[in-house]
Short mmCIF file of C-alpha atoms in Angstrom, two decimals:
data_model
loop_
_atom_site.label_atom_id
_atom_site.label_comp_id
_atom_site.label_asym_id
_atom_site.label_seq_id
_atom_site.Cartn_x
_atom_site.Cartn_y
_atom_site.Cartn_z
CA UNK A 19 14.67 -17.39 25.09
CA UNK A 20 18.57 -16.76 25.12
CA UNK A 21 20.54 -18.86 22.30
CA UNK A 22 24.61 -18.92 22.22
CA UNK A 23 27.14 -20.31 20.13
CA UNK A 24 30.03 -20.59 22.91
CA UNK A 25 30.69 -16.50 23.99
CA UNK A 26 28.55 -14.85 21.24
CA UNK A 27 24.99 -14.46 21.91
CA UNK A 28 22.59 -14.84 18.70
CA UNK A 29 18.86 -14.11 20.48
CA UNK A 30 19.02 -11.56 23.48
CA UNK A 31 15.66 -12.50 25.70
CA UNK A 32 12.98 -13.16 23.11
CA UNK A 33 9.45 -13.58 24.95
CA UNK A 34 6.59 -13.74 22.55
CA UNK A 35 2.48 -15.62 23.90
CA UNK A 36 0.79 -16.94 20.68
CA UNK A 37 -2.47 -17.71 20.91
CA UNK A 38 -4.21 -21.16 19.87
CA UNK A 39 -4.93 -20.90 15.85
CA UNK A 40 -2.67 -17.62 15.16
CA UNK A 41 -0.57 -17.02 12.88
CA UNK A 42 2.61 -15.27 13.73
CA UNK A 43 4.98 -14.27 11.22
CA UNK A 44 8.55 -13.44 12.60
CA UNK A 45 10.38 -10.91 10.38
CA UNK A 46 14.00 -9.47 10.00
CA UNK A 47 17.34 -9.00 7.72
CA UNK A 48 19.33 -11.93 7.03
CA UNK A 49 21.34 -12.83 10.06
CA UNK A 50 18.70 -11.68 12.80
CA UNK A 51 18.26 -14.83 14.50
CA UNK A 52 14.62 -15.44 13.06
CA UNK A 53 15.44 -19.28 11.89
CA UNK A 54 17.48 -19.89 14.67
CA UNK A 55 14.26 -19.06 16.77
CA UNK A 56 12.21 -21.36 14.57
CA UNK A 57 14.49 -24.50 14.59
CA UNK A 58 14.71 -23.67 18.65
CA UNK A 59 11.11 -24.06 19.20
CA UNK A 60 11.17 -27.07 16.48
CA UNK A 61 13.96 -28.50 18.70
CA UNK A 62 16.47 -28.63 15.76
CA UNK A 63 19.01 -26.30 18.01
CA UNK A 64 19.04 -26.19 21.87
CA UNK A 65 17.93 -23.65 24.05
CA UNK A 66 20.72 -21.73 25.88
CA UNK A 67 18.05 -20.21 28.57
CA UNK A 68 14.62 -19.60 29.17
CA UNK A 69 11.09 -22.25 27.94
CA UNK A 70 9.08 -23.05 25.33
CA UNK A 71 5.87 -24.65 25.75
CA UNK A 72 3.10 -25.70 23.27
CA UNK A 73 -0.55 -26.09 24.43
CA UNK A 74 1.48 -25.59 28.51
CA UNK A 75 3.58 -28.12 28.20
CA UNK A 76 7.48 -27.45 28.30
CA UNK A 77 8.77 -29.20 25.57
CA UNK A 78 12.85 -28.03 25.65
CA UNK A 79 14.20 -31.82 26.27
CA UNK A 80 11.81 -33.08 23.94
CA UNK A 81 13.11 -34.10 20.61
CA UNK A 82 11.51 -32.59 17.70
CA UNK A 83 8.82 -35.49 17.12
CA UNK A 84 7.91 -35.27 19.97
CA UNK A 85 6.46 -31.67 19.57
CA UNK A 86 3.88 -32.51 17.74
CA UNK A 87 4.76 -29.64 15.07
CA UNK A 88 5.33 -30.00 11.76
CA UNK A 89 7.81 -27.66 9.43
CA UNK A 90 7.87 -27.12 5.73
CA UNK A 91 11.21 -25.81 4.58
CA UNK A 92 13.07 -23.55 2.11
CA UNK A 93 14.31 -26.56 -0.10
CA UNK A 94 10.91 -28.90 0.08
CA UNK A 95 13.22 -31.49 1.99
CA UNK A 96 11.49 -33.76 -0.26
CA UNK A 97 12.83 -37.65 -0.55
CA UNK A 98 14.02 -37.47 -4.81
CA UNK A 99 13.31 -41.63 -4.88
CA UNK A 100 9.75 -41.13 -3.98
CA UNK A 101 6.60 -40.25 -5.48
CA UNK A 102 4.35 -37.71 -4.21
CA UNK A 103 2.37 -40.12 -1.62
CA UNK A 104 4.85 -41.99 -0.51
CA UNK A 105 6.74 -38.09 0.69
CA UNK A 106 3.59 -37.48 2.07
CA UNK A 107 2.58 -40.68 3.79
CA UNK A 108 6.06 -41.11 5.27
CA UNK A 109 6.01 -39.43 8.59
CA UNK A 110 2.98 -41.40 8.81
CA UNK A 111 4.33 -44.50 8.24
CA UNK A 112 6.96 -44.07 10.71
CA UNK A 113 4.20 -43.35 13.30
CA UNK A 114 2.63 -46.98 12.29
CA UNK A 115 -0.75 -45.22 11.57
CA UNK A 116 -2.55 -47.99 9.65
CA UNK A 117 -2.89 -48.41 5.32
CA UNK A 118 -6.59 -46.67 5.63
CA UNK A 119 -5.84 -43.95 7.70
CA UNK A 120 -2.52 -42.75 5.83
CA UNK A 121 -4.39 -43.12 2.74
CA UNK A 122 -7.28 -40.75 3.87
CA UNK A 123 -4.90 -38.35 5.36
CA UNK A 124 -2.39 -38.10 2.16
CA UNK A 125 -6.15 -37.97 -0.44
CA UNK A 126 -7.51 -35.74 2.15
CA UNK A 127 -4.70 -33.19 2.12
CA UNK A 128 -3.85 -33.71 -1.13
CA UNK A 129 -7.93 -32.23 -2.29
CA UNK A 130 -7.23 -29.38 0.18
CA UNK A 131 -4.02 -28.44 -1.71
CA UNK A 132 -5.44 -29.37 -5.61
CA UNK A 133 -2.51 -32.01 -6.08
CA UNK A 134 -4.46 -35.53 -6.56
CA UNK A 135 -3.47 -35.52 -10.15
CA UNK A 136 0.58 -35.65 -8.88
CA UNK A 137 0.24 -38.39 -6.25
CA UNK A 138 2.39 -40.60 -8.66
CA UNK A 139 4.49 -38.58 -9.48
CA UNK A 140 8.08 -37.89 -8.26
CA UNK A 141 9.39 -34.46 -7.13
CA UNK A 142 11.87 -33.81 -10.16
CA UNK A 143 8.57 -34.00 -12.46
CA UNK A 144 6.72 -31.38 -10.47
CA UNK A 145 7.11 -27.41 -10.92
CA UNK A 146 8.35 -25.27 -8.06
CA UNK A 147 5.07 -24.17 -6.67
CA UNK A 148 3.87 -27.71 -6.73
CA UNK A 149 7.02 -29.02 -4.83
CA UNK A 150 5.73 -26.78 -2.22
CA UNK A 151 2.46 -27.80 -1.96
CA UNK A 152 3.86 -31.62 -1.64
CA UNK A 153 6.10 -30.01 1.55
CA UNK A 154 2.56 -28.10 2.83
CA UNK A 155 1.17 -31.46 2.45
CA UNK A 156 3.42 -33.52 4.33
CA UNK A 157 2.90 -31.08 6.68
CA UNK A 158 -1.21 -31.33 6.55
CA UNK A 159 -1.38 -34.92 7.42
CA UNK A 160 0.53 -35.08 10.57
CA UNK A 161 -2.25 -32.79 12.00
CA UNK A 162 0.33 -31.17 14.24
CA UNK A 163 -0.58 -28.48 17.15
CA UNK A 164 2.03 -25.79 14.97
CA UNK A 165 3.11 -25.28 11.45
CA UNK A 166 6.64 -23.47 11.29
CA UNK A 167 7.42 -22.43 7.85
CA UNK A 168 11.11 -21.61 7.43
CA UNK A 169 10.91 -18.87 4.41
CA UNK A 170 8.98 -21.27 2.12
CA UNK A 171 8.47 -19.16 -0.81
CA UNK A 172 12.10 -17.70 -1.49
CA UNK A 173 12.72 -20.10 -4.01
CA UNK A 174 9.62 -19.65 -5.92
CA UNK A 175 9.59 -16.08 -9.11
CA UNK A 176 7.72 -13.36 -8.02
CA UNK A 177 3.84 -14.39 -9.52
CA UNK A 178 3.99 -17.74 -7.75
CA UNK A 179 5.04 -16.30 -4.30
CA UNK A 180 2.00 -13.84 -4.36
CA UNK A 181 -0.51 -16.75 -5.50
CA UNK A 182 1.09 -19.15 -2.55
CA UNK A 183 1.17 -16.69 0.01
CA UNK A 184 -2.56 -16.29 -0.75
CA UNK A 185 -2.98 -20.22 -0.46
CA UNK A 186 -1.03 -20.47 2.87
CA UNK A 187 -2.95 -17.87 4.20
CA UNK A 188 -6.52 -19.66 3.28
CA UNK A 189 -5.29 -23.43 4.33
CA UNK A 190 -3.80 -22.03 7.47
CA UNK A 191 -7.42 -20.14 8.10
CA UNK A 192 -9.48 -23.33 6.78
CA UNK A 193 -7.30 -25.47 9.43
CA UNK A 194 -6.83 -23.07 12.17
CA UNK A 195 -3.91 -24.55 13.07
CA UNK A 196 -1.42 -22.44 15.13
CA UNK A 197 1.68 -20.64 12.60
CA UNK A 198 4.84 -19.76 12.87
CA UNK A 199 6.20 -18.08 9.67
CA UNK A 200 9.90 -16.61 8.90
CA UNK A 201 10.73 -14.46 6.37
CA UNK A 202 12.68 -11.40 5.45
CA UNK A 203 10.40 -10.13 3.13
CA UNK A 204 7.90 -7.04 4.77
CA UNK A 205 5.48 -7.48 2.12
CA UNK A 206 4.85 -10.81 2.72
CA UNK A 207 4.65 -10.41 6.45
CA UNK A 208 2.18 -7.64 6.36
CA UNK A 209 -0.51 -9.41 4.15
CA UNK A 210 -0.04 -12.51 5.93
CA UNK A 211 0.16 -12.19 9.67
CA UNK A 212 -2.19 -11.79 12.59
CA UNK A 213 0.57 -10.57 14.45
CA UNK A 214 4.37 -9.89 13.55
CA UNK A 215 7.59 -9.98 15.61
CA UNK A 216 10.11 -7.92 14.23
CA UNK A 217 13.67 -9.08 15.40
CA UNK A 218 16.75 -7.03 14.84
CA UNK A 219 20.42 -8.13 15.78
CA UNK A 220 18.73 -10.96 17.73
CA UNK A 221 16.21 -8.74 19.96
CA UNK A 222 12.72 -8.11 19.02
CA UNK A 223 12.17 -4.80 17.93
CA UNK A 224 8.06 -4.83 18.48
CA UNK A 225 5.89 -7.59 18.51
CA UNK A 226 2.16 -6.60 17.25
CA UNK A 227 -0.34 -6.55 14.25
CA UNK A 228 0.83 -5.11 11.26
CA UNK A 229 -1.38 -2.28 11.23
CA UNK A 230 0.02 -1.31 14.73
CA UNK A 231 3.73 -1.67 13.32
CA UNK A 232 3.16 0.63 10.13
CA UNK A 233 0.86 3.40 12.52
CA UNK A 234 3.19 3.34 15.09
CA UNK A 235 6.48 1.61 15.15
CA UNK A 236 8.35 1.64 18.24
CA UNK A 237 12.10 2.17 16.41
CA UNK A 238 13.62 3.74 13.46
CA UNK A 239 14.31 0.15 12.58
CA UNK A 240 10.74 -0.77 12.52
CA UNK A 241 9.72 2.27 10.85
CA UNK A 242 12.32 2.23 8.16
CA UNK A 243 11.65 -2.10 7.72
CA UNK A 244 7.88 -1.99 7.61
CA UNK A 245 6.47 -0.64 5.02
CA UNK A 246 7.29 0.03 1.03
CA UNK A 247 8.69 2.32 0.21
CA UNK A 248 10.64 2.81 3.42
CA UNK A 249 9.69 5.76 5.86
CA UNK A 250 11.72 8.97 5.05
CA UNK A 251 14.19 9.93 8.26
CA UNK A 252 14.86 14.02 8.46
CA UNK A 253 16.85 15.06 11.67
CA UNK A 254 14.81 17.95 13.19
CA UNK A 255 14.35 20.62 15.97
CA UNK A 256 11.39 20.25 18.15
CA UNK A 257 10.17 23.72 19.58
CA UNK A 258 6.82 25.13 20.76
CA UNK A 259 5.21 26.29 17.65
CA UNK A 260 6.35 22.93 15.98
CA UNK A 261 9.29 21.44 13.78
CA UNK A 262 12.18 22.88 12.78
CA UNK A 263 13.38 20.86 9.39
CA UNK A 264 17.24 20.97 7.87
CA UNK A 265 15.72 23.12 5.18
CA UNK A 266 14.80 25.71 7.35
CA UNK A 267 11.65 25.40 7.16
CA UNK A 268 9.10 24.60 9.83
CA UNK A 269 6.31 21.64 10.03
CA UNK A 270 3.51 23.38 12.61
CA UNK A 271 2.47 20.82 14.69
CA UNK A 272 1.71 20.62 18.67
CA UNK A 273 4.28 18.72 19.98
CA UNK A 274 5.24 17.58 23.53
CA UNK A 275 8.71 17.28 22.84
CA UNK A 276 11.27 19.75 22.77
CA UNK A 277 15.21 19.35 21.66
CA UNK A 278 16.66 17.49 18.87
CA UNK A 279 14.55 14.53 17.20
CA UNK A 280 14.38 12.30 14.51
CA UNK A 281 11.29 13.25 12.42
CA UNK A 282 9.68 10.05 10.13
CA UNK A 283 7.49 10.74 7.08
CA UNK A 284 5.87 7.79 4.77
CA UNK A 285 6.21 9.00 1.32
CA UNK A 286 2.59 7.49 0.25
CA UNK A 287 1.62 10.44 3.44
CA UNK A 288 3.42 13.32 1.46
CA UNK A 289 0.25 14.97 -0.04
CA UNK A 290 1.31 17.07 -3.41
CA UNK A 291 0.32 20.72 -3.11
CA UNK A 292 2.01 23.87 -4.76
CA UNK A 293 2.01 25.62 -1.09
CA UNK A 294 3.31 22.52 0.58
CA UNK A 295 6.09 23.30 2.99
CA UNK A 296 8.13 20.47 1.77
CA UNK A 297 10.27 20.95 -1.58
CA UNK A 298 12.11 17.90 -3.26
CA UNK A 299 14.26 18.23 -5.81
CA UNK A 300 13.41 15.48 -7.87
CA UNK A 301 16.47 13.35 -9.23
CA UNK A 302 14.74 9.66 -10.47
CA UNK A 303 11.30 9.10 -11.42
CA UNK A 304 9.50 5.49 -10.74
CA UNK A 305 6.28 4.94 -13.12
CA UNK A 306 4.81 1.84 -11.13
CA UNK A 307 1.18 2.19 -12.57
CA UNK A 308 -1.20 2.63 -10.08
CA UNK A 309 1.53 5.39 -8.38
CA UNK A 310 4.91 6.92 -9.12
CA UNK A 311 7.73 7.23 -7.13
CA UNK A 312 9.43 10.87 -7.20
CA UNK A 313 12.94 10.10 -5.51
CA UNK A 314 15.31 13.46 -5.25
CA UNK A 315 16.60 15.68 -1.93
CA UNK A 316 15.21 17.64 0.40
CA UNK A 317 15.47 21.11 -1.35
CA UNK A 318 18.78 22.83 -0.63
CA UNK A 319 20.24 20.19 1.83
CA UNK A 320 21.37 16.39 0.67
CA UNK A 321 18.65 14.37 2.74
CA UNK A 322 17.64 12.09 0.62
CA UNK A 323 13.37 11.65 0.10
CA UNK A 324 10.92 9.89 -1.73
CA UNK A 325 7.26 10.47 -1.99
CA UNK A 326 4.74 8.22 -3.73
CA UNK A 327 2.28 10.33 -5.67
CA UNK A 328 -0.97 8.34 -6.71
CA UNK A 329 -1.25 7.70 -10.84
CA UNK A 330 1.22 9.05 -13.28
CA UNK A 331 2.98 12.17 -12.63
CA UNK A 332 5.86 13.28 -14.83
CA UNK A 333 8.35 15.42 -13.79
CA UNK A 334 11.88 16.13 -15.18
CA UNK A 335 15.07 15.90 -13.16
CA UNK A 336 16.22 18.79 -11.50
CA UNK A 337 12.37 19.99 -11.36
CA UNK A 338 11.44 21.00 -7.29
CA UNK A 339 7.83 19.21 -5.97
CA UNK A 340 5.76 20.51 -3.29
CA UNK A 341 4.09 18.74 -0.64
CA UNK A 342 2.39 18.96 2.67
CA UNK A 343 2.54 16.33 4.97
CA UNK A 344 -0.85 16.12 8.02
CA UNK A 345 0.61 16.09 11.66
CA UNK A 346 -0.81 13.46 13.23
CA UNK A 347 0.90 10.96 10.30
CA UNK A 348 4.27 12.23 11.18
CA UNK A 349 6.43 10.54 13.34
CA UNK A 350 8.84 11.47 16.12
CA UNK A 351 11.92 9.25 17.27
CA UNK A 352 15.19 10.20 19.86
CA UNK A 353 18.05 10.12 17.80
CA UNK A 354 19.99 8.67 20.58
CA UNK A 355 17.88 5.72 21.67
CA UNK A 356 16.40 5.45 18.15
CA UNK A 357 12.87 5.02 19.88
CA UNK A 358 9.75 6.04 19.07
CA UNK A 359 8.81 9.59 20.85
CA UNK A 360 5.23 10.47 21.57
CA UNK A 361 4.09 13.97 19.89
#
């Protein structure tokens, strides 16, 4: 898919095959292009090139109910005048599905999601996280062929979005209907994606399971988005015996490469040890619990570097840590291209 607003193109060639009951979650900084790619294949914006088709039929000229998909937005879209049922039964109504069937549908969905209590309610009297379960189950009752959730959870505090991303991620396995997800956030695209499609200034960066996108991302920009806290970046010199790093000291690893390359380290793979070849000068320390964060420079140069250290490790400022770092977790990228390099 292309997408343009007059001269400026927004989505350069996005091809993406989901497969029947998947849930695909597309991630990205604001202004990628991931909603725009949403509300294309919901038929809220036009395509500028290329197809979509759900279940193999081209649906580009269709209008959006037509698709047979059903989206729950940011903002609940919910109708303020009307109670809980009547939001939910509405897209029903228009349909002329009969009294009976509406009713079963909206009591069905409405058990599945733990809101029968609310039914008489109206949206003003209902909390955040129960706003969006009225949205998931407006959703529910169409019994669509796709679910596109346009960042659903960015209004919701930081608890709630955990405990919801959970529940999406059990209704959408309990239905099996097919998912499209946006959001910006890596965390929540990670736990709840079969697949993810990374898109960067309106290309797609990689497309593939999240495991495959933190062990081996095909950019810088996928290394350094993926994953928390992002990947450390050191320029480097490749030779025979191994790496060369800015501190003048040198990784050993077998390497195919040769020349200048960008060398990519997670900090949760820097392993602490008082012979380590790798020295950071420690300059803010993170107590998160279950880890700590040591933040600081590269000894002797101004890289910046952060390793995650498991439990509670003090350490003053100023203080130098050691670590060692195994090969075969380290990653290689051409500093030109920004691509990912094979070792």
């Amino acid at each position: 898919l292309t997408k343009s607003y007059g001269p400026t193109e927004v989505l350069h060639h996005v091809e993406g095959e989901i497969n029947d009951g998947e849930f695909i979650v597309i991630v990205g900084p604001s202004g990628c292009g991931k909603s725009t790619l949403l509300r294309m294949v919901a038929g809220l914006e036009t395509v500028t090139s290329g197809e979509i088709a759900i279940a193999g039929r081209r649906v580009n000229e269709l209008e959006p109910s037509a698709r047979d998909i059903a989206m729950v937005f940011q903002n609940y879209a919910l109708y303020p005048h009307m109670s809980v049922r009547e939001n939910m039964a509405y897209g029903l109504k228009i349909r002329k599905l009969s009294k009976a069937e509406i009713n079963k549908r909206v009591e069905e969905a409405a058990d599945i999601l733990e809101i029968r209590q609310y039914l008489d309610r109206k949206p003003r009297q209902l909390s955040g996280g129960q706003r969006q379960r009225v949205a998931m189950g407006r959703a529910i009752v169409r019994d669509p062929q796709v679910f596109l959730f346009d960042e659903p959870l960015s209004n919701l505090d930081a608890k709630l979005r955990v405990q919801m991303r959970l529940e999406i991620r059990k209704l959408q396995q309990r239905l099996g209907v097919t998912s499209i997800y946006v959001t910006h956030d890596q965390v929540e695209a990670m736990t709840l994606g079969d697949r993810l499609m990374v898109l960067n200034g309106g290309y797609v960066e990689q497309f593939g399971t999240p495991i495959e996108l933190y062990d081996r991302p095909a950019s810088v920009f996928v290394a350094g988005f993926i994953g928390s806290p992002a990947m450390n970046f050191l320029p480097a010199t490749a030779e025979e015996d191994g790496l060369l790093l800015p501190s003048g000291i040198k990784l050993v690893a077998g390497l195919a490469q040769r020349g200048q390359v960008l060398l990519g380290m997670r900090p949760e793979h820097l392993i602490p040890d008082a012979a380590g070849p790798i020295a950071i000068e420690v300059e803010m320390v993170e107590q998160l619990g279950a880890n700590t964060l040591l933040h600081g420079t590269l000894s002797g140069t101004d890289h910046a570097m952060v390793a995650s250290v498991s439990g509670h490790v003090s350490a003053e400022m100023g203080t130098v840590h050691r670590f060692a770092v195994t090969p075969e977790l380290l990653h290689l990228f051409d500093p030109e291209t920004q691509k990912r390099l094979e070792a």
